[in-house]
PDB file of C-alpha atoms in Angstrom:
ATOM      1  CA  UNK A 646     175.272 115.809 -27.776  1.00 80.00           C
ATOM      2  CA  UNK A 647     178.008 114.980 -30.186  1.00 93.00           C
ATOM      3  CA  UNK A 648     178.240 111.441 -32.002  1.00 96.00           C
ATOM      4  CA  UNK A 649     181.281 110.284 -34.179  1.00 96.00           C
ATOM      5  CA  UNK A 650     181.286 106.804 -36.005  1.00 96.00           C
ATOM      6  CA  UNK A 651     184.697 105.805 -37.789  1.00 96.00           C
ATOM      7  CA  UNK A 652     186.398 101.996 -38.527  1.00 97.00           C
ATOM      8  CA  UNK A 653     188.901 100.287 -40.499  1.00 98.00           C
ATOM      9  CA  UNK A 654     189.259  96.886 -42.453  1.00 97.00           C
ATOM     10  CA  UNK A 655     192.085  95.366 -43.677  1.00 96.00           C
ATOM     11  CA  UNK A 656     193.334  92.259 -45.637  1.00 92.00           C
ATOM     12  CA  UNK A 657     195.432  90.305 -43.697  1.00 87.00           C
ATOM     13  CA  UNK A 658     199.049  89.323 -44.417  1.00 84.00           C
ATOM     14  CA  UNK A 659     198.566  85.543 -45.313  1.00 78.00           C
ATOM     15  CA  UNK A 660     195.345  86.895 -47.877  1.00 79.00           C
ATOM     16  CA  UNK A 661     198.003  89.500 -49.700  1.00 79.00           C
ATOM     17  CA  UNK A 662     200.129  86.342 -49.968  1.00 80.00           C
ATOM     18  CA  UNK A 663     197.554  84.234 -51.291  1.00 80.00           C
ATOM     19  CA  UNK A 664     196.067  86.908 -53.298  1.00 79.00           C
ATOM     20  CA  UNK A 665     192.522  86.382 -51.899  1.00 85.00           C
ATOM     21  CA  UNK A 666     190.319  88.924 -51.270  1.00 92.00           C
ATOM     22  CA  UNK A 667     189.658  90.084 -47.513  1.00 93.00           C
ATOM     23  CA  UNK A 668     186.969  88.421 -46.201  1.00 95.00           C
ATOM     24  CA  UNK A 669     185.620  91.000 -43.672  1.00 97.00           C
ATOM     25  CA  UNK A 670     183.448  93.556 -44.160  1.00 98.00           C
ATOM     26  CA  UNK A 671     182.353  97.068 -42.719  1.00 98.00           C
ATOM     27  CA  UNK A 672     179.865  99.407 -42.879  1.00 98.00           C
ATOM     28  CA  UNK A 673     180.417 103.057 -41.039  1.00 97.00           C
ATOM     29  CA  UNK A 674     177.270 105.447 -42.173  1.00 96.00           C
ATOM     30  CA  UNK A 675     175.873 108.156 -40.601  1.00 95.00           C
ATOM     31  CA  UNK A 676     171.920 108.042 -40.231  1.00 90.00           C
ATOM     32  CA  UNK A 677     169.525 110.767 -39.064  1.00 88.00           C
ATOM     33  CA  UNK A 678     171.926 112.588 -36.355  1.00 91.00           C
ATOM     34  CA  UNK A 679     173.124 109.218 -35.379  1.00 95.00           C
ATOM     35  CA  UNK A 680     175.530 106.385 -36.672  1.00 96.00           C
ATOM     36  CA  UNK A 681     175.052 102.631 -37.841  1.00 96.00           C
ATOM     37  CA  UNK A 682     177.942 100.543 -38.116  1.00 98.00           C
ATOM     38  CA  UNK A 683     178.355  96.818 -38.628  1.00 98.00           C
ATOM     39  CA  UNK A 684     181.623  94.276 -39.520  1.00 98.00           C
ATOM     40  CA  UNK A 685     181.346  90.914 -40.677  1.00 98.00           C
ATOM     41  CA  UNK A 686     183.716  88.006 -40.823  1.00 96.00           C
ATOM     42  CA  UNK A 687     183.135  85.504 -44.318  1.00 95.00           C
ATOM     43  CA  UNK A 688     183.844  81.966 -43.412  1.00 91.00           C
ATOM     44  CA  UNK A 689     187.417  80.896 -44.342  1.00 82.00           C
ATOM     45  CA  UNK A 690     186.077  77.867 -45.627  1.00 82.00           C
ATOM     46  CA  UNK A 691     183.490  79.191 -47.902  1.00 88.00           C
ATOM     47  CA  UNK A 692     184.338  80.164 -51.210  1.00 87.00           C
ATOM     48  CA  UNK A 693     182.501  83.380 -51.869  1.00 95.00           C
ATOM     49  CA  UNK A 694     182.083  84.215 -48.028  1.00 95.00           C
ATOM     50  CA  UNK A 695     183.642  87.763 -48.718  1.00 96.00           C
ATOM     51  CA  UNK A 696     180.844  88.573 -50.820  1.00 97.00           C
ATOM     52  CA  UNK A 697     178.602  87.180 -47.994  1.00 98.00           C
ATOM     53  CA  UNK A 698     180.244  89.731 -45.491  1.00 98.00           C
ATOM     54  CA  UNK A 699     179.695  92.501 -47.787  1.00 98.00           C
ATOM     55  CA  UNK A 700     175.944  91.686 -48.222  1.00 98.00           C
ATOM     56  CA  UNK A 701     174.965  91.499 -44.774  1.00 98.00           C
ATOM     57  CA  UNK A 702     176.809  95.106 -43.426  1.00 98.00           C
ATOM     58  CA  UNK A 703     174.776  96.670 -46.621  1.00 98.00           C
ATOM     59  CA  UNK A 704     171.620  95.009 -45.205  1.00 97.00           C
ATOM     60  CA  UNK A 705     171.967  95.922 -41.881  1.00 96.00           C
ATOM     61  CA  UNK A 706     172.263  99.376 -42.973  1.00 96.00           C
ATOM     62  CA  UNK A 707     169.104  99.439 -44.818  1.00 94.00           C
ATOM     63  CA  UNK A 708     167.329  98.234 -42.444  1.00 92.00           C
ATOM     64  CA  UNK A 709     168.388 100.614 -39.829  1.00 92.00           C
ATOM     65  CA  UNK A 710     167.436 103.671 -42.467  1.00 89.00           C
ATOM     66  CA  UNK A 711     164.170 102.150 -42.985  1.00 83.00           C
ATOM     67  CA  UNK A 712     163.179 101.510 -39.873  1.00 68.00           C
ATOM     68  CA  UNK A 713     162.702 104.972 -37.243  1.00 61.00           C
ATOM     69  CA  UNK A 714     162.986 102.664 -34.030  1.00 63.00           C
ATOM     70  CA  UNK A 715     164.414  99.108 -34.455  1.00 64.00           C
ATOM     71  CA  UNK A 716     163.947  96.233 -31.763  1.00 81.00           C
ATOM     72  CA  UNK A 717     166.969  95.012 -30.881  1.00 85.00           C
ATOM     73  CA  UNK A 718     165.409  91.219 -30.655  1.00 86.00           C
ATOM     74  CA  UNK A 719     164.399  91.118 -34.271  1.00 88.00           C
ATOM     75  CA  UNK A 720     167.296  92.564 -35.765  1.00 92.00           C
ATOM     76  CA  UNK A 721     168.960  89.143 -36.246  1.00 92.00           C
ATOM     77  CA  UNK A 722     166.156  87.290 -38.100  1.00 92.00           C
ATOM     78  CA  UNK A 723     165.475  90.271 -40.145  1.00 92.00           C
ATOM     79  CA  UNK A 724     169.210  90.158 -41.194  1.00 95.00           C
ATOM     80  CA  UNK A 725     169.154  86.433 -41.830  1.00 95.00           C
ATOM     81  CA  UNK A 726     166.208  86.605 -43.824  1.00 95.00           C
ATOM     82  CA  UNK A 727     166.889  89.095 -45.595  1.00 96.00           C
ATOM     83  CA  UNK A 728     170.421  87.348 -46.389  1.00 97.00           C
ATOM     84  CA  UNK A 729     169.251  83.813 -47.417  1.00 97.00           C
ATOM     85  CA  UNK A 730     166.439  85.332 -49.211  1.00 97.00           C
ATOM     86  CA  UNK A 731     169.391  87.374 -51.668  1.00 97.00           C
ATOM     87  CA  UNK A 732     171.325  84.139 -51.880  1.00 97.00           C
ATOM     88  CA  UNK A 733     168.815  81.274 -52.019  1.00 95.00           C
ATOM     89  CA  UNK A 734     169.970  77.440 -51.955  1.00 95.00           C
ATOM     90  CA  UNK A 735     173.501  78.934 -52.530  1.00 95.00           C
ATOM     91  CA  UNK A 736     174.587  80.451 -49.236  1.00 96.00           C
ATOM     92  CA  UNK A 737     176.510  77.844 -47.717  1.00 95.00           C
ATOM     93  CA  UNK A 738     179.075  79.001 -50.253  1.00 96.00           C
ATOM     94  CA  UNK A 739     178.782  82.513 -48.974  1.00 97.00           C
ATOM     95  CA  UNK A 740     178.115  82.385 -45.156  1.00 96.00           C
ATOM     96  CA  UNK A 741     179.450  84.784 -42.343  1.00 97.00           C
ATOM     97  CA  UNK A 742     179.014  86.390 -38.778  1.00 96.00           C
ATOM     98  CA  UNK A 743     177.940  89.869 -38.107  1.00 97.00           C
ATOM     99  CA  UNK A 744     178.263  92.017 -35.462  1.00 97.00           C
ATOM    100  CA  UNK A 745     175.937  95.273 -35.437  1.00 97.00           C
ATOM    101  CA  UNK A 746     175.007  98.839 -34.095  1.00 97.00           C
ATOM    102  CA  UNK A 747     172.906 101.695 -34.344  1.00 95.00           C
ATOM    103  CA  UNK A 748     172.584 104.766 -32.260  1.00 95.00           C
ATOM    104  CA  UNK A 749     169.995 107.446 -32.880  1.00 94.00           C
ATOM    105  CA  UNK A 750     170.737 111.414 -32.481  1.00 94.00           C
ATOM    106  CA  UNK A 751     169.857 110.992 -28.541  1.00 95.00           C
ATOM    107  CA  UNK A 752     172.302 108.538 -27.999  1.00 96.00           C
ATOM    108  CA  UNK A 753     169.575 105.106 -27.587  1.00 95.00           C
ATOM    109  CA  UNK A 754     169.957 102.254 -29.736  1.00 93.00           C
ATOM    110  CA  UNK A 755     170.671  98.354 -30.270  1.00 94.00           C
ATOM    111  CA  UNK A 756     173.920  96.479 -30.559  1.00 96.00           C
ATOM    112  CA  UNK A 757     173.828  92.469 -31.701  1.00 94.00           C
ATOM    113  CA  UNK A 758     175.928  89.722 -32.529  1.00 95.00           C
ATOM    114  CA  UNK A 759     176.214  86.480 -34.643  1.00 94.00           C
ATOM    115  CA  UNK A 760     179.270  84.502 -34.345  1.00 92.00           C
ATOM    116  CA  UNK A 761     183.224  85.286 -33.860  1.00 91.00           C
ATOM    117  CA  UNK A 762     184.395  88.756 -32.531  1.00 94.00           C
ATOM    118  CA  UNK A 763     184.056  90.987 -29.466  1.00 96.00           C
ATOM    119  CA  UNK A 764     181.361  93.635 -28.978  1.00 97.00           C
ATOM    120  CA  UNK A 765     182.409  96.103 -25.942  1.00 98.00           C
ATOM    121  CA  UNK A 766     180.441  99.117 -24.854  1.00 98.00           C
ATOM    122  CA  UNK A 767     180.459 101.965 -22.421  1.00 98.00           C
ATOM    123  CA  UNK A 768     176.443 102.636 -21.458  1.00 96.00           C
ATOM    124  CA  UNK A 769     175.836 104.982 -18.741  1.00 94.00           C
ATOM    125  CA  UNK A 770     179.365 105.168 -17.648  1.00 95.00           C
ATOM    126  CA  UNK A 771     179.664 101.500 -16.846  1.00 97.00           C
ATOM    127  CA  UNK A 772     182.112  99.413 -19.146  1.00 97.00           C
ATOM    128  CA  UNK A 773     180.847  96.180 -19.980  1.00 96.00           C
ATOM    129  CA  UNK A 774     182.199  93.273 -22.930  1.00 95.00           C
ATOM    130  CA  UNK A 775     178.916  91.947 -24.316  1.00 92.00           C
ATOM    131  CA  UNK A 776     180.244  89.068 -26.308  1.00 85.00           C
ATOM    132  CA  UNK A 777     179.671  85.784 -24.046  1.00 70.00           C
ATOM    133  CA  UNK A 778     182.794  83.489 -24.126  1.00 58.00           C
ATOM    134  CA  UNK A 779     183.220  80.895 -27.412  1.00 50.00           C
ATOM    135  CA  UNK A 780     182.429  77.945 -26.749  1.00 33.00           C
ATOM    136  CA  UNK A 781     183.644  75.017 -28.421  1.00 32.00           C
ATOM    137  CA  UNK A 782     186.965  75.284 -30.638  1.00 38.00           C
ATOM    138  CA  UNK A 783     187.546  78.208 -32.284  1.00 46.00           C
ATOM    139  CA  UNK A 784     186.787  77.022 -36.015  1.00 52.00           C
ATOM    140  CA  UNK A 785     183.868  76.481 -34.723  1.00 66.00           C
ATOM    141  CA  UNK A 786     181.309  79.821 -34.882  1.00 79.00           C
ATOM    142  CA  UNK A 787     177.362  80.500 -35.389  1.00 87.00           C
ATOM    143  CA  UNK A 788     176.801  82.115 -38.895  1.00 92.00           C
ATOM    144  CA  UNK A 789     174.102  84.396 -39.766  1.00 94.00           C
ATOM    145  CA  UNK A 790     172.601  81.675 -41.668  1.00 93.00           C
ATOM    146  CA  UNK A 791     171.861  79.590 -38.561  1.00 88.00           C
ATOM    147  CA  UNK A 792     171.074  82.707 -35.962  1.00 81.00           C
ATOM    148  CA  UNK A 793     168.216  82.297 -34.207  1.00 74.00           C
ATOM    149  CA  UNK A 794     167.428  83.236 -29.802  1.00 61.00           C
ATOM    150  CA  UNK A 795     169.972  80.551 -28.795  1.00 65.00           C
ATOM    151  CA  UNK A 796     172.298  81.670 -31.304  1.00 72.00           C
ATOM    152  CA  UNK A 797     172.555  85.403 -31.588  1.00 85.00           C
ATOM    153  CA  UNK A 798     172.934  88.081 -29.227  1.00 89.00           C
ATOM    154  CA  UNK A 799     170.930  91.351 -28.278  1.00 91.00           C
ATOM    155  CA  UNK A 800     170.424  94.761 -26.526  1.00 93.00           C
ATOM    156  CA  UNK A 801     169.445  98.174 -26.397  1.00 93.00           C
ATOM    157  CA  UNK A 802     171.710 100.544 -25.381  1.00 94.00           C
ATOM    158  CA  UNK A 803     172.320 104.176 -23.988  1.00 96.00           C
ATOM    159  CA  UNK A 804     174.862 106.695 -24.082  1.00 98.00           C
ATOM    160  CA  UNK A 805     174.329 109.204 -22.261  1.00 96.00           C
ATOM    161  CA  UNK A 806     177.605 110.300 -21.146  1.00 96.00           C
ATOM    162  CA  UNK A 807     181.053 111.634 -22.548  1.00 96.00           C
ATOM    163  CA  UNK A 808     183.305 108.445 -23.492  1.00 97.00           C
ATOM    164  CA  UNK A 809     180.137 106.296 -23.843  1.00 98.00           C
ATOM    165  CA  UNK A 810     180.208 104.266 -26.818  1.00 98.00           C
ATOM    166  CA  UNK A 811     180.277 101.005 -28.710  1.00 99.00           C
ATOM    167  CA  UNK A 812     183.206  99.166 -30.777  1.00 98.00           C
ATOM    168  CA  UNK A 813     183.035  95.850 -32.736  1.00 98.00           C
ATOM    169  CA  UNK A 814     185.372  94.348 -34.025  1.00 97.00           C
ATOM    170  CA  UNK A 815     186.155  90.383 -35.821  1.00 96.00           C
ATOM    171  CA  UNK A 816     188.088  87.541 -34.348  1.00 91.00           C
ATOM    172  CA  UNK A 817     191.367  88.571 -36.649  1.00 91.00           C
ATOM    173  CA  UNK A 818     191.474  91.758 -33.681  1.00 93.00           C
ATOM    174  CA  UNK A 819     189.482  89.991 -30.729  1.00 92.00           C
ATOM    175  CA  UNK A 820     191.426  86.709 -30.561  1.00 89.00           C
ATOM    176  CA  UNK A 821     194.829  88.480 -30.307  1.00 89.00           C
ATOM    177  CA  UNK A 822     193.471  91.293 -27.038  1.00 91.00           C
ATOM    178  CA  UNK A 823     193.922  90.270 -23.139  1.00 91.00           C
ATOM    179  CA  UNK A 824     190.832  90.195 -21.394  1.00 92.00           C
ATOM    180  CA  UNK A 825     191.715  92.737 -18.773  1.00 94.00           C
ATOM    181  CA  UNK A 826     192.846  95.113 -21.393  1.00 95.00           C
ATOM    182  CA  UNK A 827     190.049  95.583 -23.131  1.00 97.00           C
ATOM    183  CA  UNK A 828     188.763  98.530 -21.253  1.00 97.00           C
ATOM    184  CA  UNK A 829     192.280  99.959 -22.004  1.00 97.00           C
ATOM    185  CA  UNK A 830     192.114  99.043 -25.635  1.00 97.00           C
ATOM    186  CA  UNK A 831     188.415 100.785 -25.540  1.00 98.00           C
ATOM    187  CA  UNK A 832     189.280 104.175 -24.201  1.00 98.00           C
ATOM    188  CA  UNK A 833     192.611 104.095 -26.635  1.00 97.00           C
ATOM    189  CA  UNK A 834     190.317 104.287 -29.276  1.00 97.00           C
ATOM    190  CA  UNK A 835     187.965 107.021 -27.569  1.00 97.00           C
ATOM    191  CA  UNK A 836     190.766 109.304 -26.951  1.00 96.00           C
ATOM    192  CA  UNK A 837     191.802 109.124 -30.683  1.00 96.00           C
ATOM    193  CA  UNK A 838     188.259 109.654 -32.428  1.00 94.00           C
ATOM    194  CA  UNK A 839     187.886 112.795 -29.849  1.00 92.00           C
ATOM    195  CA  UNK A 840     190.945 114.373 -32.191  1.00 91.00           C
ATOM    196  CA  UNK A 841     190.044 112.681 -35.284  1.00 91.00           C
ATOM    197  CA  UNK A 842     188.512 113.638 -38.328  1.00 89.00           C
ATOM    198  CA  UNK A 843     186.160 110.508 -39.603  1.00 88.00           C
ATOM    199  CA  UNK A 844     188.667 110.192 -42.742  1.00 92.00           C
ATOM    200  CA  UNK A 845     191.682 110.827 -40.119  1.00 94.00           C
ATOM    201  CA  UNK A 846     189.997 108.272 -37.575  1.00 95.00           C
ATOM    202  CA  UNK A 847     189.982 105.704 -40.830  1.00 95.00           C
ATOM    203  CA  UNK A 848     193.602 106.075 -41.794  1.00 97.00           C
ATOM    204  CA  UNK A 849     194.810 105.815 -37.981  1.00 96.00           C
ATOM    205  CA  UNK A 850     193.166 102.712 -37.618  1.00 97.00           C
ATOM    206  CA  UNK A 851     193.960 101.313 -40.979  1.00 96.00           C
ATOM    207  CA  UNK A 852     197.632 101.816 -40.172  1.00 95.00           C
ATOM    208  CA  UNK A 853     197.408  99.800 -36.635  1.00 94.00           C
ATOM    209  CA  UNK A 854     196.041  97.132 -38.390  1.00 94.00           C
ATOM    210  CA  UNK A 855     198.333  96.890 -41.068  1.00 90.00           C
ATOM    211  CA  UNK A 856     200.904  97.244 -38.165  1.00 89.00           C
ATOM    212  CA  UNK A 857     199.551  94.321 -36.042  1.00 84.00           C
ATOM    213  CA  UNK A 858     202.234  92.411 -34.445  1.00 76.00           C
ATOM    214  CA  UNK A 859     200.583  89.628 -31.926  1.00 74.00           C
ATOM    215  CA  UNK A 860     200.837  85.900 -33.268  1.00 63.00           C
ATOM    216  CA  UNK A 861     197.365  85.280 -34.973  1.00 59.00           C
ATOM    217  CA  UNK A 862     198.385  88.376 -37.204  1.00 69.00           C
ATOM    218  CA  UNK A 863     197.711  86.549 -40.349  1.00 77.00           C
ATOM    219  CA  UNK A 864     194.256  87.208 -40.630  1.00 87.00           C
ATOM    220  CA  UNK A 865     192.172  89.954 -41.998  1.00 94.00           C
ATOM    221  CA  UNK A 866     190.985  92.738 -39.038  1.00 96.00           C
ATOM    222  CA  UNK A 867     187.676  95.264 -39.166  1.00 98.00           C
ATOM    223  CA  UNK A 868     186.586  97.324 -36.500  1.00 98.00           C
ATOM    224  CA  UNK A 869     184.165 100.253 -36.090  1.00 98.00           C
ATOM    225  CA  UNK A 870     182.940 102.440 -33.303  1.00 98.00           C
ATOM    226  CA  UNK A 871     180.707 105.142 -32.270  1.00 98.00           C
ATOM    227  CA  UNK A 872     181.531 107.236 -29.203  1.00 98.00           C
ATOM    228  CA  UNK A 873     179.538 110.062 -27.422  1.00 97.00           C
ATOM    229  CA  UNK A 874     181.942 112.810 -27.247  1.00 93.00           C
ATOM    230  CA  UNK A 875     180.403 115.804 -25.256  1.00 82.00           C
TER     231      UNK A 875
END
């Protein structure tokens, strides 16, 4: 059984003209055999939300190394409290979503979601998009701050075969794909990390995103996947 993680994050074009900072994050890191990977999405409206992003990818991936077996249902509140505990009575100024994974060297583990962006995955052969449809309009999203049952999402998950795997990616990616594409758009990415270094998988991607072209191209993309591969 072969695993391979990669991902990509880039500032989008209307940040480079406003010389702000991107406001996603990513985390790609291998763990025990297996992989961990998370992207977050720092509210537009919050000042210091990029360093909010950042914070909760790092925490997710120390919880995943300090934990051997983690339940997918507690992932969420351990990530929130974790989060408001590091920022205290300040983190409306820094708040964010989060999408997560974390596969172990025999291909079980959890995926989860807070707020904006898609989470698709391949378990068992079956393609499935995870990410319920927003509801509302779309400034308005659940941030980690404010997860809880009703607002977070959770499973365990399986991959057991070749071309099973997980991707996650923000709204700046999600909001711009066709629904009945994204099972294309999945296995595009599948047949480039099977012929990809992790470094070569990281510039391909980086280079789509830079090259985005759809009309909500403005804002900053992160994605990140792991993929059984034989």
């Amino acid at each position: 059984m072969r695993l391979l993680g990669g991902g990509a994050s880039v500032r989008g074009p209307a940040h480079q003209l406003d010389c702000t900072p991107n406001q996603d994050a990513l985390c790609v890191s291998g763990l025990r055999g297996g992989w961990c990977i998370a992207v977050a999405d720092g509210l537009g409206s919050r000042p210091l939300s990029h360093f909010g992003a950042r914070k909760v990818v790092q925490l997710f991936r120390q919880i995943a190394r300090q934990r051997q077996s983690v339940p997918h249902g507690a992932i969420a509140s351990a990530l929130r409290d974790a989060w408001l505990a590091h920022f205290g009575d300040r983190y409306r100024a820094y708040e964010t979503t989060c999408l997560w994974a974390q596969v172990d060297a025999s291909g079980r583990g959890v995926v989860g979601q807070v707020g904006d962006g898609l989470l698709l995955v391949r378990s068992l052969g079956v393609f499935k998009v995870l990410t319920s449809q927003r509801l509302g309009f779309s400034n308005q999203t659940t941030t980690l701050a404010q997860a809880d049952s009703n607002g977070s999402y959770s499973a365990d998950l399986e991959l057991s075969q070749p071309g099973d795997g997980v991707v996650l990616m923000t709204d700046g990616i999600s909001d711009d794909l066709i629904p009945e594409q994204l099972e294309l758009f999945f296995d595009a990415i599948y047949q480039r990390q099977l012929r990809s270094s992790r470094r070569g998988m990281r510039q391909w991607l980086t280079r789509e995103l830079h090259g985005w072209t759809t009309p909500r191209h403005g804002d900053d993309k992160t994605i990140a996947g792991i993929f059984l591969t034989d």
